[in-house]
Coordinates of N, CA, C and O in Angstrom, one line a residue:
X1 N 103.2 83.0 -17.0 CA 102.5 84.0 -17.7 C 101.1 84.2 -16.9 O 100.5 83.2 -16.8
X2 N 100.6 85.5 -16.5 CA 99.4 85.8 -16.3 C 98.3 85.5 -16.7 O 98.3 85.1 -17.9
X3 N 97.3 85.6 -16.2 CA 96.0 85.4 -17.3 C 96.4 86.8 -17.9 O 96.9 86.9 -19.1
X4 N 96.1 88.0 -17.2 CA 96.1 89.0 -18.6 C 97.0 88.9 -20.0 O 96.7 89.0 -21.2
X5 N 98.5 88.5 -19.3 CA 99.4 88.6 -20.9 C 98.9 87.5 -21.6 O 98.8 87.7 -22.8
X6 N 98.5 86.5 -21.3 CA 98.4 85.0 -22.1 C 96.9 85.9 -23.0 O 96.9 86.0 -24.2
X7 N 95.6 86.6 -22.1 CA 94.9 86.9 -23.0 C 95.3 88.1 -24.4 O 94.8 88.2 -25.5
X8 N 96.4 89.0 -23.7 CA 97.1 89.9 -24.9 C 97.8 88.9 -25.9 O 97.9 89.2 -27.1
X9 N 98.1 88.2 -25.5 CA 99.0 86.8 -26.4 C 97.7 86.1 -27.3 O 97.7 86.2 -28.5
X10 N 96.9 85.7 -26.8 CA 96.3 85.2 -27.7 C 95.2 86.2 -28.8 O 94.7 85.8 -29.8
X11 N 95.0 87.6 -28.1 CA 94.4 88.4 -28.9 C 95.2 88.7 -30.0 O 94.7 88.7 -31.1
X12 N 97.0 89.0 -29.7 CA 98.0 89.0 -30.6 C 98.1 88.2 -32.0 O 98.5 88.7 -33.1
X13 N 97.8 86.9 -31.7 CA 98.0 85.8 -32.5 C 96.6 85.6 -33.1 O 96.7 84.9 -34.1
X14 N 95.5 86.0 -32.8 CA 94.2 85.9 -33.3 C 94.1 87.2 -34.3 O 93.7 87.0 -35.5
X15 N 94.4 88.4 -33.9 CA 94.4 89.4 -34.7 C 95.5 89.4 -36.1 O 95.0 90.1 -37.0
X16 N 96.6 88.9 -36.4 CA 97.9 88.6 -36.8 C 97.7 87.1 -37.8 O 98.5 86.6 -38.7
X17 N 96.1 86.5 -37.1 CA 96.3 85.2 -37.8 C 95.1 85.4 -39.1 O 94.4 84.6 -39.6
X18 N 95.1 86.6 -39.4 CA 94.2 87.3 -40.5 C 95.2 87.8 -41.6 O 95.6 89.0 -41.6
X19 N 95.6 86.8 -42.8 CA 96.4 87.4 -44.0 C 96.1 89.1 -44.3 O 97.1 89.8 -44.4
X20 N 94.9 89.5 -44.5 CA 94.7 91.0 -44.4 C 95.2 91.8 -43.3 O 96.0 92.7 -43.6
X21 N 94.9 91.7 -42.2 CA 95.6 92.1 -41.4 C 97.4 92.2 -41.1 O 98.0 93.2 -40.7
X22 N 98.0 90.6 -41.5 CA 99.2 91.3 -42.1 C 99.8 91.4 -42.9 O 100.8 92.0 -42.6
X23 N 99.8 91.3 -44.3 CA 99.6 92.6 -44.7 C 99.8 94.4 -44.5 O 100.6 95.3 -44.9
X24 N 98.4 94.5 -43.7 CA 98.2 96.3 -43.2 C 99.7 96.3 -42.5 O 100.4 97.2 -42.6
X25 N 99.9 95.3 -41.9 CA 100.9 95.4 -40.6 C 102.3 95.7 -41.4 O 102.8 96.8 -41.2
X26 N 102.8 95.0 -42.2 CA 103.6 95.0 -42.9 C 103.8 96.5 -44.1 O 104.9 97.1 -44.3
X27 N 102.7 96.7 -44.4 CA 102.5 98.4 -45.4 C 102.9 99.3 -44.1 O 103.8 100.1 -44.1
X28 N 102.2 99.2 -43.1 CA 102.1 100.3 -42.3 C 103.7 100.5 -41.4 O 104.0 101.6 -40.8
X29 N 104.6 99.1 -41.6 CA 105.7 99.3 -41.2 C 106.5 99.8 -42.1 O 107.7 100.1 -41.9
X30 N 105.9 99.9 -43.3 CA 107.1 101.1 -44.5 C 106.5 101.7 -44.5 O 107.1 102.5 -45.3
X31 N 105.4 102.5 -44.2 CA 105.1 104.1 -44.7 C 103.4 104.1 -43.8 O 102.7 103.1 -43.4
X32 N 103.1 105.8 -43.6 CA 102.0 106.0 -42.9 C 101.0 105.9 -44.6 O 101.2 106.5 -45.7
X33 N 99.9 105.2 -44.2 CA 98.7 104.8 -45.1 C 97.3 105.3 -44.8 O 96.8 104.7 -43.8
X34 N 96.5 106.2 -45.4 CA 94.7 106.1 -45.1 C 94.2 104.9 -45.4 O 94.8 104.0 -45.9
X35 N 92.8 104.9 -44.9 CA 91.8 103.4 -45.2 C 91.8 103.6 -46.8 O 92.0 102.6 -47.6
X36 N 91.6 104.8 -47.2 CA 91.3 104.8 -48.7 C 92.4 104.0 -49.9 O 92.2 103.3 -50.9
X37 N 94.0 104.5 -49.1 CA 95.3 103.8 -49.6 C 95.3 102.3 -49.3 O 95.2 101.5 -50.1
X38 N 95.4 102.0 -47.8 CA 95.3 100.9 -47.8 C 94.2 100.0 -48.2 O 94.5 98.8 -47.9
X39 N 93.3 100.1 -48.6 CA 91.8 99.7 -49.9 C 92.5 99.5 -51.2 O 92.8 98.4 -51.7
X40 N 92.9 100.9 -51.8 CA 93.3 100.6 -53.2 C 94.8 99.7 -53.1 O 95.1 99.2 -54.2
X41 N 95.7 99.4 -52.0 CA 96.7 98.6 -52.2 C 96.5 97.2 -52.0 O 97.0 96.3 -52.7
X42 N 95.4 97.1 -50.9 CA 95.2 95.5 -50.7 C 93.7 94.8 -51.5 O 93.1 93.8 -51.0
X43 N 93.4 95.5 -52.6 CA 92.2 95.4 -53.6 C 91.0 95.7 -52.2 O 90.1 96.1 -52.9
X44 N 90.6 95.7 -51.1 CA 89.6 95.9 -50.4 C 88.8 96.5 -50.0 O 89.6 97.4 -49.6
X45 N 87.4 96.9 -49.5 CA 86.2 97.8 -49.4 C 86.9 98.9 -48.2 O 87.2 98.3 -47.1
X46 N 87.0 99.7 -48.2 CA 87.4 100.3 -47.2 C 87.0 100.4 -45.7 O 87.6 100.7 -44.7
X47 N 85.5 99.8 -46.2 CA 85.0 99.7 -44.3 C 85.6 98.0 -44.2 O 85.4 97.4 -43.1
X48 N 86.1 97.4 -44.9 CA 86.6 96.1 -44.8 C 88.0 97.0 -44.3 O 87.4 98.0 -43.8
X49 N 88.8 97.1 -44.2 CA 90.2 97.9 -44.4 C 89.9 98.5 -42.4 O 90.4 98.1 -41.4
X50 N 89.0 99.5 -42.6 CA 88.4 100.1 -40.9 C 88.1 98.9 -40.2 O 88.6 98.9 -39.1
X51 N 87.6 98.0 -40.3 CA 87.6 96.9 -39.4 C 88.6 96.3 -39.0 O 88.9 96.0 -37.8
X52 N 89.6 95.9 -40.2 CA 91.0 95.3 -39.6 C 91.9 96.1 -38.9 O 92.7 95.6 -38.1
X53 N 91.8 97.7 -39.5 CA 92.6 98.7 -38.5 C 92.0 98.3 -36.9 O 92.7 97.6 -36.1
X54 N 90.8 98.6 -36.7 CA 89.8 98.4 -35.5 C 90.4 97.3 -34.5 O 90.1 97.4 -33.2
X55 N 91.0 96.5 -35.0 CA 91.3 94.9 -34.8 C 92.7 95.5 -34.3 O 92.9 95.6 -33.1
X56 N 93.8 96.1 -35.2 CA 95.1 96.6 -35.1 C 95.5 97.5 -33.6 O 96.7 97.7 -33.2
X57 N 94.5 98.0 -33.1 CA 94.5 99.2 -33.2 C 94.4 98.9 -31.4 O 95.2 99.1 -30.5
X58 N 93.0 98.1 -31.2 CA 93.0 97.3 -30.0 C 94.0 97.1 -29.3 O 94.3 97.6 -28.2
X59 N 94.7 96.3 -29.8 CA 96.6 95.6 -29.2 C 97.3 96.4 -29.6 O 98.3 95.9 -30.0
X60 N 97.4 97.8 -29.7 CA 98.1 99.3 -29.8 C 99.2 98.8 -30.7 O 100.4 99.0 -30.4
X61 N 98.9 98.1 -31.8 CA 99.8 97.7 -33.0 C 99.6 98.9 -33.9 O 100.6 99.0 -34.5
X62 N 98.7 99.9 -34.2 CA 98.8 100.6 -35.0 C 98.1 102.0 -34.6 O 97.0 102.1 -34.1
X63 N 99.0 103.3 -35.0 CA 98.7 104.6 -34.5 C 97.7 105.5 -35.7 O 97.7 105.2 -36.9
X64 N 97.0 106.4 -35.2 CA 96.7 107.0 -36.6 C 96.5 108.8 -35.8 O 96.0 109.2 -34.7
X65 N 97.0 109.4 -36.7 CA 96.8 110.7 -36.7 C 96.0 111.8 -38.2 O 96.3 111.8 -39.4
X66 N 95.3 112.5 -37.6 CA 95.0 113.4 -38.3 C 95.4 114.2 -39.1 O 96.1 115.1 -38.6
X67 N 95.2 114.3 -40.3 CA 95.7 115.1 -41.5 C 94.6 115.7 -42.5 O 94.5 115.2 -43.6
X68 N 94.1 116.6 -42.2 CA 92.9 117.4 -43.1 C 91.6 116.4 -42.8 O 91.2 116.1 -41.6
X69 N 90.9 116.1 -43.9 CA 90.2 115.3 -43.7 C 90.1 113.8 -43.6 O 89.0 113.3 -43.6
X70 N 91.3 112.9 -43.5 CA 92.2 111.8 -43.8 C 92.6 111.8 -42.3 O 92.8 112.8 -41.6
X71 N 92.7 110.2 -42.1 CA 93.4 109.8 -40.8 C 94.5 108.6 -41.7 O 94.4 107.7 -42.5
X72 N 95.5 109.2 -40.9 CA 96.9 108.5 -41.5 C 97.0 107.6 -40.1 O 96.8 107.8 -38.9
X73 N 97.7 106.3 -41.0 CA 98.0 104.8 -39.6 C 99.5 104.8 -40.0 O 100.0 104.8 -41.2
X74 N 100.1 104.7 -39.0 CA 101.0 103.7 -39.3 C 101.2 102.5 -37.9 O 100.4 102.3 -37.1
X75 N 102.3 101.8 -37.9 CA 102.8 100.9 -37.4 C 103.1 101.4 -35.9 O 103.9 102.4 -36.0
X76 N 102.9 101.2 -34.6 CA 103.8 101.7 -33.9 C 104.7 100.6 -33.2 O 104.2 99.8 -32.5
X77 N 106.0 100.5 -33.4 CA 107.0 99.7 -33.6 C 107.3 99.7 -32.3 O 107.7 98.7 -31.7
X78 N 107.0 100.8 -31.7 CA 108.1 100.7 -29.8 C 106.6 99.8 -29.4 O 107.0 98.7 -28.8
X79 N 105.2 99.9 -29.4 CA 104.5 98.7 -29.0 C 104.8 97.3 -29.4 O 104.4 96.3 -28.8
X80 N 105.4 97.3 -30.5 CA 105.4 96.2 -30.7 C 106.6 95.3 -30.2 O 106.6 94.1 -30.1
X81 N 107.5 96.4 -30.0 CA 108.9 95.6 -29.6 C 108.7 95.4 -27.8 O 109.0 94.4 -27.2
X82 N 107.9 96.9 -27.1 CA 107.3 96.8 -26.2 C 106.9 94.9 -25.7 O 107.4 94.1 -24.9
X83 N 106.1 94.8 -26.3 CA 105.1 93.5 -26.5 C 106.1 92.0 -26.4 O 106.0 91.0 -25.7
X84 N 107.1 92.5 -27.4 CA 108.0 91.5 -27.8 C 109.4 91.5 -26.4 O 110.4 90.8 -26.4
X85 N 109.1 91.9 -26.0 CA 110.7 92.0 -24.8 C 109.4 92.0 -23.5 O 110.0 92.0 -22.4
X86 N 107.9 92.0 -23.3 CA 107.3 91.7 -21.8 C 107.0 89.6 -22.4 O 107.2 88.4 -21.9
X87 N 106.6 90.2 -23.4 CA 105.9 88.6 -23.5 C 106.1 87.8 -24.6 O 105.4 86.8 -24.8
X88 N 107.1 88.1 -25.2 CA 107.8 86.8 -26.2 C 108.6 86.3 -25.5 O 109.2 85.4 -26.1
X89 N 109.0 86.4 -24.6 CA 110.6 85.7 -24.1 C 110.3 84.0 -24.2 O 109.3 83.2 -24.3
X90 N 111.3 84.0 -24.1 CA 111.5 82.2 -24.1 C 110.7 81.3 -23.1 O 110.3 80.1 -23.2
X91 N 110.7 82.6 -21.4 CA 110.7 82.1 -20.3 C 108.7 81.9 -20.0 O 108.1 81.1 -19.3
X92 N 108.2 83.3 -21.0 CA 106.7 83.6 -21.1 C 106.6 82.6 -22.2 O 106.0 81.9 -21.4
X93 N 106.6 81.9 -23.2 CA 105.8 81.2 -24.3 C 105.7 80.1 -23.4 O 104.7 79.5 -23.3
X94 N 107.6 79.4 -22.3 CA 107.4 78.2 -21.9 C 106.5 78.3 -21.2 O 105.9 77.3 -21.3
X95 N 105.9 79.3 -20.3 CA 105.0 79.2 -19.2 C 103.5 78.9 -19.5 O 102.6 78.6 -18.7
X96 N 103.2 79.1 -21.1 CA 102.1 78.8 -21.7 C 101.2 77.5 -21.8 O 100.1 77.4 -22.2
X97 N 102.4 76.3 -21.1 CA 101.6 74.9 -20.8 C 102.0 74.5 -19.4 O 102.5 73.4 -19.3
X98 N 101.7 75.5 -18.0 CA 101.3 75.1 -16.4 C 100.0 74.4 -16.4 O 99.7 73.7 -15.5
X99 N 99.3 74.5 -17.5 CA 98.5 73.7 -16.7 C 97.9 72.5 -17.5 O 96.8 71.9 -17.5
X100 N 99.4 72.4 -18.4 CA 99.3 71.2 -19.2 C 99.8 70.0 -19.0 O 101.0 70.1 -19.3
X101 N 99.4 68.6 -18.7 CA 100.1 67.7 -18.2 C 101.2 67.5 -18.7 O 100.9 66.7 -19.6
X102 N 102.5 67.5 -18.9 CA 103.4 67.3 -19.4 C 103.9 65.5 -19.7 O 104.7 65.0 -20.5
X103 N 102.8 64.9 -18.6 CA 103.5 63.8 -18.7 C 102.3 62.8 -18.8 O 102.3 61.7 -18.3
X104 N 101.6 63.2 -19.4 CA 100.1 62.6 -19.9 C 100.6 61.7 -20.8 O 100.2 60.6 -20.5
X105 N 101.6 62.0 -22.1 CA 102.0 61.4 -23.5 C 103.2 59.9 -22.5 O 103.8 59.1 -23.3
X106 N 103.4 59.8 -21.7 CA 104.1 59.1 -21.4 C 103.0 58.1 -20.2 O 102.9 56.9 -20.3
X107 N 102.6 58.6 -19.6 CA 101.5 57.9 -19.1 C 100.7 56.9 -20.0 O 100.5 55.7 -19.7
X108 N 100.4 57.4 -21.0 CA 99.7 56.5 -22.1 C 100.6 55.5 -22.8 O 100.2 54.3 -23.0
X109 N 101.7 55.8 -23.1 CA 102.7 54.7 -23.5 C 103.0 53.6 -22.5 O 103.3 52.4 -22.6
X110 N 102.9 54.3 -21.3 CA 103.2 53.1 -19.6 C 102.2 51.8 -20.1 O 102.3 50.6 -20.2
X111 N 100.9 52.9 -20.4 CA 99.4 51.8 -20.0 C 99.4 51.2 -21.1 O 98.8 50.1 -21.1
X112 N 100.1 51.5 -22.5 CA 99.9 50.9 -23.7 C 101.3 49.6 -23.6 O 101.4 48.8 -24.6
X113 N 102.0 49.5 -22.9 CA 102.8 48.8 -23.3 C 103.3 47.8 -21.9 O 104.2 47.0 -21.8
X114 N 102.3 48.3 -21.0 CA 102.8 47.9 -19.9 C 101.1 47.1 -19.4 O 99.9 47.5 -19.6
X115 N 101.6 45.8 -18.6 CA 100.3 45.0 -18.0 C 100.9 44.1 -16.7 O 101.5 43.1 -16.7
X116 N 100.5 44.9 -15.6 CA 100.5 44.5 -14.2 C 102.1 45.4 -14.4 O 102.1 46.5 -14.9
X117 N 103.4 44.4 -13.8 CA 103.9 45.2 -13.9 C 105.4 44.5 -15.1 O 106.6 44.5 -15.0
X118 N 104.6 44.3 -15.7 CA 105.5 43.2 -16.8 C 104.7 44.3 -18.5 O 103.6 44.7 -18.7
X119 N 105.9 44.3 -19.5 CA 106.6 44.9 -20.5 C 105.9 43.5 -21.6 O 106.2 42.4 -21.9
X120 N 105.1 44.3 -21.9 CA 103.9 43.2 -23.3 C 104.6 43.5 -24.6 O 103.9 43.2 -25.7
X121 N 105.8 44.1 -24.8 CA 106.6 44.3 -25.8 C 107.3 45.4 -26.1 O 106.8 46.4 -25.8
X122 N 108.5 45.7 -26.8 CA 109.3 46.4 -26.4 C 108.9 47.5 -28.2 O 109.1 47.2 -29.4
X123 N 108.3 48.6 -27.5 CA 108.3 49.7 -29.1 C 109.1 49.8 -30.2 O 110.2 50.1 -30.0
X124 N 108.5 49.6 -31.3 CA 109.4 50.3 -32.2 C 109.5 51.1 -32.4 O 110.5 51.2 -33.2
X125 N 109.1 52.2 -32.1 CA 109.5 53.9 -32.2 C 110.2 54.2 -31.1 O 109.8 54.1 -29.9
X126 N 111.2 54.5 -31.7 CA 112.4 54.9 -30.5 C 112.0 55.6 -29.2 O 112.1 55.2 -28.0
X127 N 111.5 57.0 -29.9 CA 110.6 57.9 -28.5 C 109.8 57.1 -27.5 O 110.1 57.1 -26.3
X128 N 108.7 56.3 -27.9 CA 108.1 55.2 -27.3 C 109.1 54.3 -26.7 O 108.7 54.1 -25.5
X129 N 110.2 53.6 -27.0 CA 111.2 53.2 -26.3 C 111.5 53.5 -25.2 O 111.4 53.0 -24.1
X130 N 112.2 55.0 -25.7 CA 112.9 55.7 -24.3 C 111.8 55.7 -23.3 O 112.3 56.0 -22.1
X131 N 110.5 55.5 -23.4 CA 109.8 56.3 -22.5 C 109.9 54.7 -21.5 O 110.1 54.6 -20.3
X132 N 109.7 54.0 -22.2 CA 109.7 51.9 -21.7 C 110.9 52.0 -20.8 O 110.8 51.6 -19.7
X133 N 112.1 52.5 -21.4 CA 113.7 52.0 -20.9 C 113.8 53.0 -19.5 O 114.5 52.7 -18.6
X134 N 113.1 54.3 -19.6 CA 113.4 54.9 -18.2 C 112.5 54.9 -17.4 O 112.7 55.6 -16.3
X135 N 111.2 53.9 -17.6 CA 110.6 52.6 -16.6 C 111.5 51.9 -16.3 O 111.8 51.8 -15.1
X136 N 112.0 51.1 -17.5 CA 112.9 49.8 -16.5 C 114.0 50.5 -16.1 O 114.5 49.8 -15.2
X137 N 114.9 51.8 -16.2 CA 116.1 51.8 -15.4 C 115.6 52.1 -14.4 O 116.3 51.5 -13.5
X138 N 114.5 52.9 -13.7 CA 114.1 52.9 -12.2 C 113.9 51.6 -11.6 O 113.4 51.6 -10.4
X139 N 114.1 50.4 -12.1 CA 113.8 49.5 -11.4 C 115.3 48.9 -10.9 O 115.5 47.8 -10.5
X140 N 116.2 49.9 -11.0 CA 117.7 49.8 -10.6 C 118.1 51.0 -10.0 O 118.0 52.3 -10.1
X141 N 118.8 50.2 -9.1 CA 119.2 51.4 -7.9 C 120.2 52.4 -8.3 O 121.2 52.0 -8.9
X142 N 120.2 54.0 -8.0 CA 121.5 54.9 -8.4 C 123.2 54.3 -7.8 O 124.2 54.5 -8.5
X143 N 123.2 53.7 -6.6 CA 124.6 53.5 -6.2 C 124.9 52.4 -6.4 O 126.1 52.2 -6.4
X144 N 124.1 51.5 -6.8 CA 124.7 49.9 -6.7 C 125.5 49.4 -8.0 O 125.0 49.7 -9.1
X145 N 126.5 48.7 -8.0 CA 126.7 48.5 -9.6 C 126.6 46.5 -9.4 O 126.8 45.6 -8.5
X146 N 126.1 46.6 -10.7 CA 125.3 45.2 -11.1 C 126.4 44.6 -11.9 O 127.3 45.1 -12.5
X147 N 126.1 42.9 -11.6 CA 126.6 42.3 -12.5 C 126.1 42.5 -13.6 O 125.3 43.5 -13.7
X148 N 126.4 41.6 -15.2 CA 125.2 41.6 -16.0 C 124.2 40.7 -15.9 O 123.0 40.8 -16.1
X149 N 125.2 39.0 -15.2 CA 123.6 38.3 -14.7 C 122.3 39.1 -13.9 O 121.1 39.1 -14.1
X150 N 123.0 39.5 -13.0 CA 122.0 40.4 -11.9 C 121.3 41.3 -13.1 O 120.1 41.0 -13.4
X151 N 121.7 42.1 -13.6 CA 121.1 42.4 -14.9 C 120.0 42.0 -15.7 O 118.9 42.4 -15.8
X152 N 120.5 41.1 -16.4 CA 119.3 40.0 -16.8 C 118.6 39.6 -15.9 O 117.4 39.8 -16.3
X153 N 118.7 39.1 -14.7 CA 117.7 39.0 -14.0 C 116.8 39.5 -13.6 O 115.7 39.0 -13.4
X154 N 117.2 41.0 -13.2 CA 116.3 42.2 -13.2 C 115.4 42.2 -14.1 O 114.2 42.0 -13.9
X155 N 116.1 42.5 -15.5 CA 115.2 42.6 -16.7 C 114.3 41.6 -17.4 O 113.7 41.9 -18.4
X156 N 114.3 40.5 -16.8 CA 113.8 38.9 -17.3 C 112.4 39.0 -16.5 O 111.5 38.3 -16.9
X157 N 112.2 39.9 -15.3 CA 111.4 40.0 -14.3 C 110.4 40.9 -15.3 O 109.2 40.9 -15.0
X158 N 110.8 41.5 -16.2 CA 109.9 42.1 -17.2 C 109.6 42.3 -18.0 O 108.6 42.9 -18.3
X159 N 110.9 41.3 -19.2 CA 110.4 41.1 -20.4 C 111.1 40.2 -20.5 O 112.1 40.1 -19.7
X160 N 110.9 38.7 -21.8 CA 112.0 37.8 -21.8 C 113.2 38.1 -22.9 O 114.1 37.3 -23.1
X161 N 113.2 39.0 -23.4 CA 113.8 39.5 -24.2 C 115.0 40.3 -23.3 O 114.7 41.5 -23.5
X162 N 115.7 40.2 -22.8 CA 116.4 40.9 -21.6 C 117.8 41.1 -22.3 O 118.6 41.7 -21.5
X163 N 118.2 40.8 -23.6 CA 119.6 40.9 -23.8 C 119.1 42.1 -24.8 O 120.1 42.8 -25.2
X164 N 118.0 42.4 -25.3 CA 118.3 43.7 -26.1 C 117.5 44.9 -25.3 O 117.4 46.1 -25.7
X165 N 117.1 44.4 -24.2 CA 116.3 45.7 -23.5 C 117.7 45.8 -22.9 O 117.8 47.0 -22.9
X166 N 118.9 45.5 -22.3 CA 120.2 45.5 -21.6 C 120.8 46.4 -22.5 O 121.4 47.4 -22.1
X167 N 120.8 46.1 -23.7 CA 121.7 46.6 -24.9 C 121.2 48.0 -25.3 O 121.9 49.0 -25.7
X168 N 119.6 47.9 -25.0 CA 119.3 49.5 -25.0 C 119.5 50.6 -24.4 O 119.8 51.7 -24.8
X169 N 119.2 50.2 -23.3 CA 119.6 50.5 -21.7 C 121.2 51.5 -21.7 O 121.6 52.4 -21.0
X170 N 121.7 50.6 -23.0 CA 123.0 51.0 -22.7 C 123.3 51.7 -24.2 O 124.3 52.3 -24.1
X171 N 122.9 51.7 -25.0 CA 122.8 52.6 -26.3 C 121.7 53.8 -25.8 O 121.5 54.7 -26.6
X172 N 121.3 53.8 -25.1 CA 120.5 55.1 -24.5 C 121.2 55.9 -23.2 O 120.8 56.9 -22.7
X173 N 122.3 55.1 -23.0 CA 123.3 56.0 -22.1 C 121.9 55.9 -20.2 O 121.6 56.5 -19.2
X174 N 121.8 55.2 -20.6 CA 121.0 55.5 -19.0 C 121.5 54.1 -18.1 O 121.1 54.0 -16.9
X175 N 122.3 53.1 -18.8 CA 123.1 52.1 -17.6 C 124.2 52.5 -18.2 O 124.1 52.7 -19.4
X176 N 125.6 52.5 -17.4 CA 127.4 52.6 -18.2 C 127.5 50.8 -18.0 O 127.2 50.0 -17.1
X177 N 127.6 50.7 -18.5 CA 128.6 49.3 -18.7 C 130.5 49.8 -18.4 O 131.0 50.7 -19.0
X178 N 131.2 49.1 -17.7 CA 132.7 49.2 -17.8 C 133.2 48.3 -17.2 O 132.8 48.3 -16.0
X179 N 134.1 47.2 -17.4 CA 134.6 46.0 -17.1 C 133.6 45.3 -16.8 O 133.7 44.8 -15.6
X180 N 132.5 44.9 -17.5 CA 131.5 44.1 -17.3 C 130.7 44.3 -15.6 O 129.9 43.5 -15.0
X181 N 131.1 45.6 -15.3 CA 130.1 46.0 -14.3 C 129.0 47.1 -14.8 O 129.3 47.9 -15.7
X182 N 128.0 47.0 -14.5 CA 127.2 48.1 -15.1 C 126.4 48.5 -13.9 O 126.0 47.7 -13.0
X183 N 126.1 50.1 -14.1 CA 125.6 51.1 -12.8 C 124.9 52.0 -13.6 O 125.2 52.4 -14.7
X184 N 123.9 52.4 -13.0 CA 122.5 53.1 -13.3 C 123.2 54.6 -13.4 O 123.9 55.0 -12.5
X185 N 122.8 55.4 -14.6 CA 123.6 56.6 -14.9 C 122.4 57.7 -14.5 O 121.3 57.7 -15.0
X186 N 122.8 58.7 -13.5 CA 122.1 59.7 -13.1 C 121.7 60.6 -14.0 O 122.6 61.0 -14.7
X187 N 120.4 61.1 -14.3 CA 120.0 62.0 -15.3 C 120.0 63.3 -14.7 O 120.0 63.5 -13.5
X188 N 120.1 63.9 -15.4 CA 120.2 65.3 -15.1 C 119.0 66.0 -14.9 O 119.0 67.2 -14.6

């Protein structure tokens, strides 16, 4: 995502994150309304009511035309769908953390649970786990298949608890175990 759309995106969501404002959005999508109507529907002062059009009106969420001495608003729906098919897609919201570490929350679990290069205890929270267990399966090669001693011994090198970090290993689908040979399972 652009700097420009990310700043339409967040004007979007800043304007939108005003209960009054949706509301307006919501009236003006069943029927065209004046400041005067939309005042007497949403109990509020009318230059209260012109400020949040003001706000609407910016991100071309809402149209208004002339009618005697009355300016009628309504909704304009092809901007909005406009808006919704450039910059809601799935592919624009994911692009909204580039320049977010992704892997900061896992870095901190390394340093919290890890000292030199030895495992100070194995997490109770599963997530925290997984992040421990796909440390230790890199410390096993993709082609090679292991005994389970070889196994334990690998894993003894990092925690002494080595028969349930083995067992996790393998209830987390990241070593296969099959005839007592076990091989490091390629992630996708």
């Amino acid at each position: 995502m652009n700097n420009e759309e990310f700043k339409i995106l967040l004007r979007f969501f800043k304007a939108l994150a005003d209960e009054s404002r949706l509301k307006i959005v919501g009236i003006l999508a069943n029927q065209e309304c004046s400041v005067e109507e939309l005042a007497a529907l949403l109990q509020l002062k009318e230059p209260t009511v012109s400020h949040h059009l003001a706000k609407l009106k910016e991100l071309n969420l809402v149209t208004m035309r002339p009618e005697g001495n009355a300016h009628l608003y309504q909704l304009d729906s092809e901007a909005l769908q406009s808006m919704s098919k450039e910059i809601f897609t799935p592919e624009k919201i994911a692009s909204l953390i580039e320049d977010v570490d992704t892997e900061a929350w896992e870095s901190k679990i390394l340093k919290t649970y890890i000292e030199g290069d030895r495992l100070k205890e194995i997490p109770a929270s599963r997530k925290k786990r997984l992040v421990i267990l796909k440390w230790l399966v890199s410390k096993f090669d993709v082609e090679v298949k292991y005994s389970e001693r070889t196994v334990n011994e690998i894993l003894k090198c990092y925690h002494p608890d080595y028969a349930t970090l083995r067992r996790e290993l393998i209830s987390y689908q990241l070593i296969r175990r099959e005839n007592g040979v076990y091989s490091r399972v390629v992630q996708q």
